[in-house]
Amino acid sequence: MSTTAPCSLQLVAMQSLLSNQSLAISALEDLPRLSFPEFFMEAYAQGHTEVVKAMVKCWPFPCLPLGDLTRPPDLGTMKAVLDGLEMLLATKERPSHWQLQVVELRKVYPNIWTRGYHSMARISHPGLLNARPTGSGRSQSSGEQPLWIFMDLTIDRFQNEWQDYLVQWARKRKQRVQLCSRKLQILTGSASTIQKALLLLRLDSIQELGLSKFSRGGTVKTLAPYLGYMKNLQLLSLSRMSASCYTRSPKDSCKFAAHLGQLHHLQELHLHDVLFSSENMPAILRSLKPLKTFSLSSCLLTEDNLRFLSLCSCTSQLKHLRLRSLLMLHFSPEPLQALLENGTHTLETLALEDCDITDSQLSALLPTLSRCSLLGFFSFYGNRLSVASLHNLLNHTAWLSHLTRGIYPAPLESYSVLDWWHRHIHADSWRFAQVRTGLSQMFREMGPNHKVQICTRFDHRTDRGQFYSLAPDGSWVLTQEALPVLSPLPL
């Protein structure tokens, strides 16, 4: 018999058995372990919630990977699953073949339901199953095996219906249930809502934390003490946050920074549309250990802020750096040059996008950029370059042996004088055609392993852009593509 899908006779037999729900439930005691995954899939797909509930209770494998089924559970199915878990928790003396310890609601095991019994039996979570809870304020009765639920949780005003039901269910059983979230998104400024969720979660299970849309004073102050318990946090993203939400006083910034300093595994920091005061950026970032990825976009950046970043230990060993939509038109080039100097032997991704960098600033940066020997991706669209400076930039990046893709701005000569400040419109077609003619030979000399593109239009709200590239036959190809993202780190 194939292990990739049930044969037609077996499928007919399962459907016949499921037509009598009581008979199907009574037959579970004698159902071969080999047949459990296929039978569960059929009961789940056909909405036989009572059978699903009974199967959860006597599930013969350590993990139930619900997230990898063809469709996510609706509220009725989730209630049936939780009712089955409730029955399992209430059973003090479980038969040896009742093995369930983990309910996995994320998509982490592709095709696990069609790969057969042996693959299902091999799923394990060795990293957390033997660990004690940290930071959640919960106790656990001695000798009791906890039930673990893994999910990616989003805390918002508009909760997912079954997620909200699951959280409420787990809160009532927090002595026996460990709720883990590798990715946690907090999209509400309600301090009480955030606190309730964090008191329920295994904080050391969180590896990625996104905080967004905070505007109320003291929200981050409420959150800050929990950060220190997120011992395995590797990515922190802050977006759309006003200064008042974490800077009621200088002491608040220092407290927030102190908790950030305890995140010894933090590798990525993304800041988007965060309003810093002149004092709190240094106070918050000074405590961080060296990062691998740093992204700063749509923030009100001062030259002093940039100078601080160039001196901060957190930017001393970067592999991936993005500065996007930051007004640097009147900045001295020295702070950015110093920041790049830190990464000459480590940077693999460099994106300096939509920052209004000028010819003179670029000229000062080029010697340092030329020494970024590991650079594999370079994005420089949305800056104020002449054709001559673009040629100079291409000449320098051509010598970077690891560089496989470069994105460059359409030079100023591609626009009418009045168009520059409205760069979301198309470049002037006649002017840009003349510019492309002058760039063709240089693009051909870049070599086949270096993908070179000119970005003539971009929209950060939709993360889409318009790109021109030179085809092997010498013609120019226009494409509409997603704007590039920073290389993700393996977590």
XYZ file of C-alpha atoms in Angstrom, residues 132-141 146-148 170-171 173-180 197-205:
32
model
C 10.547 25.065 32.772
C 8.300 28.076 32.208
C 10.033 31.445 32.434
C 8.539 34.832 33.006
C 4.893 33.883 32.742
C 4.130 33.868 36.438
C 2.684 30.354 36.228
C 3.194 27.341 38.380
C 2.885 23.738 37.343
C 1.893 20.796 39.460
C 2.126 19.688 30.321
C 0.374 19.977 27.001
C 2.164 22.243 24.534
C -5.631 28.102 27.394
C -5.928 30.891 29.979
C -6.028 25.855 31.946
C -2.704 27.637 32.332
C -1.597 25.207 35.057
C -1.575 22.385 32.499
C -1.162 24.064 29.103
C 1.967 25.760 27.747
C 1.145 28.222 24.944
C 4.175 28.964 22.744
C -1.413 37.730 26.564
C 2.171 37.900 27.836
C 1.195 36.409 31.194
C -0.201 33.422 29.308
C 2.662 32.827 26.853
C 5.920 30.957 27.278
C 8.071 34.042 26.773
C 11.208 32.026 26.045
C 9.448 30.507 23.008
